[in-house]
Amino acid sequence: MYTGKTEKACCLCGNPDTDSRLDLPPRAVPLLKHSSAIAWRDIVGEVSIYFCDSDWEAVRDLVLETGMSPLPRCNVARASFDLRSDFEALLNDIRDEPDHSELEAEMRAEAERLLENRDDPYVEERDIVEARVIQWVFEDTEASA
């Protein structure tokens, strides 16, 4: 079974023609719709969610104008991420969970940098949306941890 990362359909409507992508930390998975069966700590690297053109406009408005996260409406089955191999079942060996601290620190720092420089003409609107969603992921998951 392949557990590698592949491009997926729009996480809101299922449209296979996607135009925008958000890369999020693994801890975002529990915030997605239908995620209860996924062990987010077994994810290696970032989690990507994709949006079709029409849904991207709604997400952009939701994040930038309304100040709300789109994640609870995004179907985790349409997210793209890598799962670590199940060595316990395959080799009767126990492996440590992936360490997300470096990835999370980089994503948090980049999100803060982008939001501090949101008026910079070289900062794209998509980057601002992604940065704000990443901030909300950390706020929501650290409060419940």
GROMACS .gro file of N, CA and C in nm:
model
  435
    1MET      N    1   0.084  -0.118   0.000
    1MET     CA    2   0.000   0.000   0.000
    1MET      C    3   0.089   0.124   0.000
    2TYR      N    4   0.065   0.215  -0.090
    2TYR     CA    5   0.142   0.338  -0.098
    2TYR      C    6   0.087   0.439   0.001
    3THR      N    7   0.172   0.493   0.085
    3THR     CA    8   0.129   0.593   0.182
    3THR      C    9   0.192   0.728   0.154
    4GLY      N   10   0.246   0.745   0.035
    4GLY     CA   11   0.313   0.869   0.000
    4GLY      C   12   0.217   0.980  -0.036
    5LYS      N   13   0.272   1.099  -0.049
    5LYS     CA   14   0.194   1.220  -0.074
    5LYS      C   15   0.160   1.232  -0.222
    6THR      N   16   0.033   1.257  -0.251
    6THR     CA   17  -0.011   1.278  -0.388
    6THR      C   18  -0.103   1.399  -0.392
    7GLU      N   19  -0.114   1.460  -0.510
    7GLU     CA   20  -0.207   1.572  -0.523
    7GLU      C   21  -0.349   1.518  -0.518
    8LYS      N   22  -0.433   1.589  -0.449
    8LYS     CA   23  -0.571   1.545  -0.428
    8LYS      C   24  -0.668   1.646  -0.487
    9ALA      N   25  -0.796   1.610  -0.482
    9ALA     CA   26  -0.903   1.697  -0.528
    9ALA      C   27  -0.929   1.806  -0.423
   10CYS      N   28  -1.013   1.900  -0.458
   10CYS     CA   29  -1.052   2.008  -0.367
   10CYS      C   30  -1.106   1.946  -0.239
   11CYS      N   31  -1.054   1.990  -0.126
   11CYS     CA   32  -1.094   1.930   0.001
   11CYS      C   33  -1.234   1.971   0.045
   12LEU      N   34  -1.294   2.067  -0.022
   12LEU     CA   35  -1.429   2.109   0.012
   12LEU      C   36  -1.535   2.044  -0.077
   13CYS      N   37  -1.512   2.043  -0.208
   13CYS     CA   38  -1.617   1.993  -0.299
   13CYS      C   39  -1.579   1.868  -0.376
   14GLY      N   40  -1.451   1.831  -0.377
   14GLY     CA   41  -1.408   1.712  -0.448
   14GLY      C   42  -1.373   1.734  -0.594
   15ASN      N   43  -1.377   1.858  -0.641
   15ASN     CA   44  -1.342   1.891  -0.778
   15ASN      C   45  -1.194   1.855  -0.802
   16PRO      N   46  -1.164   1.771  -0.903
   16PRO     CA   47  -1.025   1.731  -0.926
   16PRO      C   48  -0.938   1.843  -0.986
   17ASP      N   49  -0.999   1.949  -1.036
   17ASP     CA   50  -0.926   2.061  -1.095
   17ASP      C   51  -0.898   2.165  -0.987
   18THR      N   52  -0.779   2.157  -0.928
   18THR     CA   53  -0.746   2.247  -0.817
   18THR      C   54  -0.651   2.357  -0.864
   19ASP      N   55  -0.663   2.473  -0.798
   19ASP     CA   56  -0.581   2.588  -0.833
   19ASP      C   57  -0.493   2.637  -0.718
   20SER      N   58  -0.533   2.608  -0.595
   20SER     CA   59  -0.460   2.660  -0.479
   20SER      C   60  -0.434   2.549  -0.379
   21ARG      N   61  -0.325   2.566  -0.305
   21ARG     CA   62  -0.286   2.466  -0.206
   21ARG      C   63  -0.238   2.537  -0.079
   22LEU      N   64  -0.274   2.479   0.036
   22LEU     CA   65  -0.220   2.524   0.163
   22LEU      C   66  -0.139   2.411   0.223
   23ASP      N   67  -0.018   2.441   0.267
   23ASP     CA   68   0.066   2.343   0.337
   23ASP      C   69   0.060   2.374   0.485
   24LEU      N   70   0.023   2.274   0.563
   24LEU     CA   71  -0.002   2.291   0.705
   24LEU      C   72   0.079   2.194   0.788
   25PRO      N   73   0.098   2.224   0.916
   25PRO     CA   74   0.168   2.129   1.003
   25PRO      C   75   0.080   2.007   1.029
   26PRO      N   76   0.139   1.892   1.059
   26PRO     CA   77   0.061   1.770   1.084
   26PRO      C   78  -0.045   1.786   1.192
   27ARG      N   79  -0.021   1.871   1.290
   27ARG     CA   80  -0.120   1.889   1.397
   27ARG      C   81  -0.251   1.950   1.348
   28ALA      N   82  -0.256   1.991   1.221
   28ALA     CA   83  -0.380   2.043   1.163
   28ALA      C   84  -0.480   1.931   1.133
   29VAL      N   85  -0.434   1.809   1.119
   29VAL     CA   86  -0.521   1.698   1.078
   29VAL      C   87  -0.641   1.680   1.172
   30PRO      N   88  -0.626   1.682   1.304
   30PRO     CA   89  -0.744   1.664   1.389
   30PRO      C   90  -0.849   1.775   1.372
   31LEU      N   91  -0.811   1.887   1.313
   31LEU     CA   92  -0.905   1.996   1.291
   31LEU      C   93  -0.987   1.978   1.163
   32LEU      N   94  -0.947   1.880   1.081
   32LEU     CA   95  -1.017   1.855   0.956
   32LEU      C   96  -1.135   1.761   0.977
   33LYS      N   97  -1.230   1.769   0.888
   33LYS     CA   98  -1.350   1.688   0.892
   33LYS      C   99  -1.315   1.539   0.871
   34HIS      N  100  -1.374   1.450   0.950
   34HIS     CA  101  -1.357   1.304   0.941
   34HIS      C  102  -1.215   1.258   0.974
   35SER      N  103  -1.148   1.321   1.065
   35SER     CA  104  -1.006   1.290   1.091
   35SER      C  105  -0.984   1.198   1.210
   36SER      N  106  -1.087   1.151   1.275
   36SER     CA  107  -1.069   1.079   1.401
   36SER      C  108  -0.986   0.951   1.388
   37ALA      N  109  -0.981   0.890   1.272
   37ALA     CA  110  -0.908   0.764   1.256
   37ALA      C  111  -0.761   0.783   1.219
   38ILE      N  112  -0.717   0.906   1.203
   38ILE     CA  113  -0.579   0.931   1.158
   38ILE      C  114  -0.492   0.972   1.276
   39ALA      N  115  -0.382   0.902   1.292
   39ALA     CA  116  -0.284   0.936   1.396
   39ALA      C  117  -0.191   1.042   1.339
   40TRP      N  118  -0.220   1.169   1.369
   40TRP     CA  119  -0.143   1.278   1.308
   40TRP      C  120   0.004   1.275   1.345
   41ARG      N  121   0.037   1.213   1.456
   41ARG     CA  122   0.178   1.207   1.496
   41ARG      C  123   0.259   1.111   1.408
   42ASP      N  124   0.191   1.030   1.326
   42ASP     CA  125   0.259   0.940   1.233
   42ASP      C  126   0.280   1.004   1.096
   43ILE      N  127   0.241   1.128   1.081
   43ILE     CA  128   0.258   1.198   0.954
   43ILE      C  129   0.401   1.251   0.946
   44VAL      N  130   0.461   1.232   0.831
   44VAL     CA  131   0.597   1.280   0.806
   44VAL      C  132   0.588   1.399   0.712
   45GLY      N  133   0.635   1.515   0.756
   45GLY     CA  134   0.630   1.635   0.673
   45GLY      C  135   0.497   1.708   0.685
   46GLU      N  136   0.475   1.802   0.593
   46GLU     CA  137   0.356   1.885   0.600
   46GLU      C  138   0.234   1.813   0.541
   47VAL      N  139   0.119   1.868   0.571
   47VAL     CA  140  -0.009   1.821   0.518
   47VAL      C  141  -0.055   1.926   0.417
   48SER      N  142  -0.094   1.882   0.299
   48SER     CA  143  -0.140   1.975   0.195
   48SER      C  144  -0.288   1.955   0.170
   49ILE      N  145  -0.358   2.067   0.162
   49ILE     CA  146  -0.498   2.063   0.122
   49ILE      C  147  -0.513   2.152  -0.001
   50TYR      N  148  -0.600   2.111  -0.092
   50TYR     CA  149  -0.615   2.176  -0.221
   50TYR      C  150  -0.755   2.233  -0.235
   51PHE      N  151  -0.766   2.339  -0.316
   51PHE     CA  152  -0.894   2.405  -0.339
   51PHE      C  153  -0.912   2.434  -0.487
   52CYS      N  154  -1.035   2.415  -0.535
   52CYS     CA  155  -1.068   2.456  -0.672
   52CYS      C  156  -1.080   2.609  -0.672
   53ASP      N  157  -1.091   2.666  -0.790
   53ASP     CA  158  -1.094   2.812  -0.803
   53ASP      C  159  -1.210   2.875  -0.727
   54SER      N  160  -1.330   2.821  -0.741
   54SER     CA  161  -1.446   2.883  -0.675
   54SER      C  162  -1.439   2.867  -0.524
   55ASP      N  163  -1.395   2.751  -0.475
   55ASP     CA  164  -1.383   2.734  -0.331
   55ASP      C  165  -1.269   2.816  -0.273
   56TRP      N  166  -1.163   2.838  -0.352
   56TRP     CA  167  -1.053   2.921  -0.303
   56TRP      C  168  -1.102   3.063  -0.272
   57GLU      N  169  -1.188   3.115  -0.356
   57GLU     CA  170  -1.242   3.249  -0.332
   57GLU      C  171  -1.319   3.252  -0.199
   58ALA      N  172  -1.397   3.148  -0.173
   58ALA     CA  173  -1.472   3.141  -0.047
   58ALA      C  174  -1.376   3.129   0.072
   59VAL      N  175  -1.271   3.048   0.058
   59VAL     CA  176  -1.172   3.031   0.166
   59VAL      C  177  -1.099   3.163   0.191
   60ARG      N  178  -1.059   3.229   0.085
   60ARG     CA  179  -0.991   3.358   0.097
   60ARG      C  180  -1.077   3.457   0.173
   61ASP      N  181  -1.204   3.466   0.135
   61ASP     CA  182  -1.295   3.558   0.204
   61ASP      C  183  -1.316   3.517   0.349
   62LEU      N  184  -1.331   3.390   0.372
   62LEU     CA  185  -1.353   3.340   0.508
   62LEU      C  186  -1.236   3.375   0.599
   63VAL      N  187  -1.114   3.355   0.550
   63VAL     CA  188  -0.994   3.381   0.631
   63VAL      C  189  -0.965   3.530   0.644
   64LEU      N  190  -0.961   3.602   0.532
   64LEU     CA  191  -0.917   3.741   0.535
   64LEU      C  192  -1.026   3.840   0.578
   65GLU      N  193  -1.150   3.812   0.544
   65GLU     CA  194  -1.255   3.908   0.575
   65GLU      C  195  -1.336   3.870   0.699
   66THR      N  196  -1.360   3.741   0.717
   66THR     CA  197  -1.442   3.697   0.829
   66THR      C  198  -1.357   3.657   0.949
   67GLY      N  199  -1.233   3.616   0.926
   67GLY     CA  200  -1.146   3.575   1.034
   67GLY      C  201  -1.178   3.437   1.089
   68MET      N  202  -1.220   3.346   1.000
   68MET     CA  203  -1.255   3.211   1.040
   68MET      C  204  -1.171   3.109   0.964
   69SER      N  205  -1.145   2.997   1.029
   69SER     CA  206  -1.068   2.890   0.968
   69SER      C  207  -1.157   2.802   0.880
   70PRO      N  208  -1.108   2.762   0.763
   70PRO     CA  209  -1.186   2.673   0.677
   70PRO      C  210  -1.167   2.525   0.712
   71LEU      N  211  -1.074   2.494   0.801
   71LEU     CA  212  -1.036   2.354   0.824
   71LEU      C  213  -1.150   2.262   0.867
   72PRO      N  214  -1.241   2.304   0.954
   72PRO     CA  215  -1.347   2.210   0.993
   72PRO      C  216  -1.436   2.164   0.877
   73ARG      N  217  -1.435   2.236   0.766
   73ARG     CA  218  -1.515   2.199   0.649
   73ARG      C  219  -1.435   2.117   0.549
   74CYS      N  220  -1.304   2.109   0.566
   74CYS     CA  221  -1.217   2.038   0.471
   74CYS      C  222  -1.212   1.890   0.505
   75ASN      N  223  -1.237   1.806   0.405
   75ASN     CA  224  -1.238   1.662   0.424
   75ASN      C  225  -1.095   1.608   0.426
   76VAL      N  226  -1.059   1.542   0.535
   76VAL     CA  227  -0.923   1.489   0.550
   76VAL      C  228  -0.892   1.382   0.445
   77ALA      N  229  -0.994   1.316   0.392
   77ALA     CA  230  -0.971   1.215   0.289
   77ALA      C  231  -0.915   1.278   0.162
   78ARG      N  232  -0.930   1.407   0.146
   78ARG     CA  233  -0.879   1.477   0.028
   78ARG      C  234  -0.751   1.554   0.060
   79ALA      N  235  -0.695   1.534   0.178
   79ALA     CA  236  -0.567   1.596   0.213
   79ALA      C  237  -0.454   1.506   0.164
   80SER      N  238  -0.340   1.564   0.143
   80SER     CA  239  -0.224   1.489   0.096
   80SER      C  240  -0.115   1.495   0.202
   81PHE      N  241  -0.067   1.377   0.242
   81PHE     CA  242   0.039   1.369   0.342
   81PHE      C  243   0.105   1.232   0.336
   82ASP      N  244   0.226   1.224   0.393
   82ASP     CA  245   0.300   1.098   0.402
   82ASP      C  246   0.284   1.041   0.541
   83LEU      N  247   0.255   0.912   0.547
   83LEU     CA  248   0.251   0.842   0.676
   83LEU      C  249   0.378   0.760   0.691
   84ARG      N  250   0.430   0.755   0.811
   84ARG     CA  251   0.547   0.671   0.832
   84ARG      C  252   0.506   0.526   0.815
   85SER      N  253   0.597   0.443   0.778
   85SER     CA  254   0.568   0.301   0.760
   85SER      C  255   0.533   0.237   0.892
   86ASP      N  256   0.447   0.140   0.886
   86ASP     CA  257   0.405   0.070   1.007
   86ASP      C  258   0.505  -0.041   1.037
   87PHE      N  259   0.622  -0.003   1.092
   87PHE     CA  260   0.727  -0.100   1.120
   87PHE      C  261   0.687  -0.199   1.229
   88GLU      N  262   0.600  -0.156   1.321
   88GLU     CA  263   0.560  -0.246   1.427
   88GLU      C  264   0.490  -0.368   1.369
   89ALA      N  265   0.404  -0.346   1.271
   89ALA     CA  266   0.332  -0.458   1.209
   89ALA      C  267   0.420  -0.533   1.110
   90LEU      N  268   0.503  -0.461   1.037
   90LEU     CA  269   0.583  -0.521   0.931
   90LEU      C  270   0.705  -0.597   0.985
   91LEU      N  271   0.777  -0.538   1.077
   91LEU     CA  272   0.904  -0.595   1.120
   91LEU      C  273   0.908  -0.634   1.268
   92ASN      N  274   0.797  -0.620   1.335
   92ASN     CA  275   0.793  -0.646   1.479
   92ASN      C  276   0.899  -0.561   1.549
   93ASP      N  277   0.909  -0.436   1.506
   93ASP     CA  278   1.007  -0.341   1.558
   93ASP      C  279   0.933  -0.214   1.596
   94ILE      N  280   0.977  -0.150   1.700
   94ILE     CA  281   0.913  -0.026   1.743
   94ILE      C  282   1.002   0.092   1.705
   95ARG      N  283   0.945   0.188   1.637
   95ARG     CA  284   1.017   0.308   1.595
   95ARG      C  285   0.958   0.429   1.663
   96ASP      N  286   1.040   0.530   1.680
   96ASP     CA  287   0.993   0.654   1.741
   96ASP      C  288   0.901   0.729   1.645
   97GLU      N  289   0.810   0.806   1.703
   97GLU     CA  290   0.724   0.892   1.623
   97GLU      C  291   0.810   0.998   1.555
   98PRO      N  292   0.768   1.045   1.439
   98PRO     CA  293   0.842   1.154   1.374
   98PRO      C  294   0.844   1.277   1.465
   99ASP      N  295   0.956   1.348   1.462
   99ASP     CA  296   0.970   1.470   1.540
   99ASP      C  297   0.927   1.588   1.453
  100HIS      N  298   0.816   1.650   1.490
  100HIS     CA  299   0.761   1.761   1.412
  100HIS      C  300   0.813   1.896   1.456
  101SER      N  301   0.896   1.901   1.559
  101SER     CA  302   0.934   2.029   1.618
  101SER      C  303   1.006   2.122   1.520
  102GLU      N  304   1.096   2.069   1.439
  102GLU     CA  305   1.169   2.155   1.345
  102GLU      C  306   1.076   2.208   1.236
  103LEU      N  307   0.994   2.121   1.178
  103LEU     CA  308   0.898   2.163   1.076
  103LEU      C  309   0.802   2.266   1.133
  104GLU      N  310   0.750   2.241   1.253
  104GLU     CA  311   0.656   2.333   1.314
  104GLU      C  312   0.720   2.468   1.344
  105ALA      N  313   0.844   2.466   1.391
  105ALA     CA  314   0.914   2.592   1.420
  105ALA      C  315   0.933   2.673   1.291
  106GLU      N  316   0.971   2.605   1.182
  106GLU     CA  317   0.989   2.674   1.054
  106GLU      C  318   0.857   2.732   1.003
  107MET      N  319   0.750   2.652   1.013
  107MET     CA  320   0.620   2.698   0.963
  107MET      C  321   0.568   2.815   1.047
  108ARG      N  322   0.587   2.807   1.176
  108ARG     CA  323   0.542   2.915   1.264
  108ARG      C  324   0.619   3.043   1.237
  109ALA      N  325   0.751   3.033   1.224
  109ALA     CA  326   0.835   3.150   1.197
  109ALA      C  327   0.801   3.214   1.063
  110GLU      N  328   0.780   3.130   0.961
  110GLU     CA  329   0.746   3.182   0.829
  110GLU      C  330   0.609   3.250   0.831
  111ALA      N  331   0.514   3.191   0.901
  111ALA     CA  332   0.380   3.251   0.912
  111ALA      C  333   0.389   3.387   0.981
  112GLU      N  334   0.465   3.395   1.089
  112GLU     CA  335   0.480   3.523   1.160
  112GLU      C  336   0.547   3.627   1.071
  113ARG      N  337   0.650   3.585   0.997
  113ARG     CA  338   0.721   3.677   0.908
  113ARG      C  339   0.627   3.731   0.801
  114LEU      N  340   0.548   3.642   0.741
  114LEU     CA  341   0.456   3.685   0.636
  114LEU      C  342   0.350   3.780   0.689
  115LEU      N  343   0.296   3.751   0.806
  115LEU     CA  344   0.192   3.837   0.861
  115LEU      C  345   0.247   3.973   0.904
  116GLU      N  346   0.372   3.976   0.948
  116GLU     CA  347   0.434   4.104   0.982
  116GLU      C  348   0.459   4.188   0.858
  117ASN      N  349   0.480   4.122   0.744
  117ASN     CA  350   0.511   4.192   0.618
  117ASN      C  351   0.397   4.182   0.517
  118ARG      N  352   0.275   4.174   0.566
  118ARG     CA  353   0.160   4.153   0.476
  118ARG      C  354   0.142   4.265   0.375
  119ASP      N  355   0.193   4.385   0.402
  119ASP     CA  356   0.179   4.497   0.308
  119ASP      C  357   0.289   4.499   0.202
  120ASP      N  358   0.387   4.410   0.215
  120ASP     CA  359   0.495   4.401   0.118
  120ASP      C  360   0.436   4.357  -0.017
  121PRO      N  361   0.469   4.427  -0.126
  121PRO     CA  362   0.411   4.390  -0.255
  121PRO      C  363   0.454   4.252  -0.306
  122TYR      N  364   0.559   4.195  -0.248
  122TYR     CA  365   0.605   4.063  -0.290
  122TYR      C  366   0.540   3.949  -0.211
  123VAL      N  367   0.460   3.982  -0.112
  123VAL     CA  368   0.389   3.881  -0.035
  123VAL      C  369   0.253   3.858  -0.101
  124GLU      N  370   0.230   3.735  -0.144
  124GLU     CA  371   0.106   3.702  -0.214
  124GLU      C  372  -0.009   3.679  -0.116
  125GLU      N  373  -0.128   3.703  -0.165
  125GLU     CA  374  -0.248   3.685  -0.084
  125GLU      C  375  -0.261   3.540  -0.035
  126ARG      N  376  -0.226   3.443  -0.119
  126ARG     CA  377  -0.232   3.303  -0.081
  126ARG      C  378  -0.141   3.277   0.039
  127ASP      N  379  -0.025   3.340   0.041
  127ASP     CA  380   0.068   3.324   0.152
  127ASP      C  381   0.011   3.379   0.282
  128ILE      N  382  -0.061   3.488   0.274
  128ILE     CA  383  -0.124   3.547   0.393
  128ILE      C  384  -0.233   3.454   0.445
  129VAL      N  385  -0.313   3.399   0.355
  129VAL     CA  386  -0.418   3.304   0.396
  129VAL      C  387  -0.354   3.184   0.464
  130GLU      N  388  -0.252   3.126   0.402
  130GLU     CA  389  -0.184   3.010   0.460
  130GLU      C  390  -0.124   3.043   0.597
  131ALA      N  391  -0.060   3.158   0.608
  131ALA     CA  392   0.002   3.198   0.734
  131ALA      C  393  -0.102   3.213   0.845
  132ARG      N  394  -0.215   3.272   0.812
  132ARG     CA  395  -0.320   3.291   0.914
  132ARG      C  396  -0.378   3.156   0.957
  133VAL      N  397  -0.401   3.065   0.863
  133VAL     CA  398  -0.453   2.933   0.897
  133VAL      C  399  -0.351   2.857   0.983
  134ILE      N  400  -0.224   2.868   0.951
  134ILE     CA  401  -0.120   2.803   1.032
  134ILE      C  402  -0.122   2.859   1.173
  135GLN      N  403  -0.134   2.989   1.189
  135GLN     CA  404  -0.144   3.048   1.323
  135GLN      C  405  -0.261   2.990   1.399
  136TRP      N  406  -0.375   2.980   1.335
  136TRP     CA  407  -0.494   2.925   1.401
  136TRP      C  408  -0.474   2.779   1.440
  137VAL      N  409  -0.404   2.703   1.357
  137VAL     CA  410  -0.375   2.563   1.389
  137VAL      C  411  -0.300   2.555   1.521
  138PHE      N  412  -0.196   2.636   1.535
  138PHE     CA  413  -0.118   2.633   1.659
  138PHE      C  414  -0.200   2.683   1.777
  139GLU      N  415  -0.276   2.788   1.757
  139GLU     CA  416  -0.360   2.839   1.866
  139GLU      C  417  -0.462   2.735   1.912
  140ASP      N  418  -0.529   2.670   1.817
  140ASP     CA  419  -0.633   2.572   1.850
  140ASP      C  420  -0.576   2.445   1.912
  141THR      N  421  -0.463   2.399   1.862
  141THR     CA  422  -0.410   2.272   1.912
  141THR      C  423  -0.332   2.288   2.042
  142GLU      N  424  -0.270   2.402   2.062
  142GLU     CA  425  -0.198   2.423   2.187
  142GLU      C  426  -0.294   2.447   2.302
  143ALA      N  427  -0.410   2.503   2.276
  143ALA     CA  428  -0.508   2.528   2.379
  143ALA      C  429  -0.569   2.396   2.429
  144SER      N  430  -0.579   2.298   2.338
  144SER     CA  431  -0.639   2.169   2.377
  144SER      C  432  -0.536   2.067   2.420
  145ALA      N  433  -0.407   2.100   2.410
  145ALA     CA  434  -0.303   2.002   2.446
  145ALA      C  435  -0.281   1.991   2.596
   0.00000   0.00000   0.00000
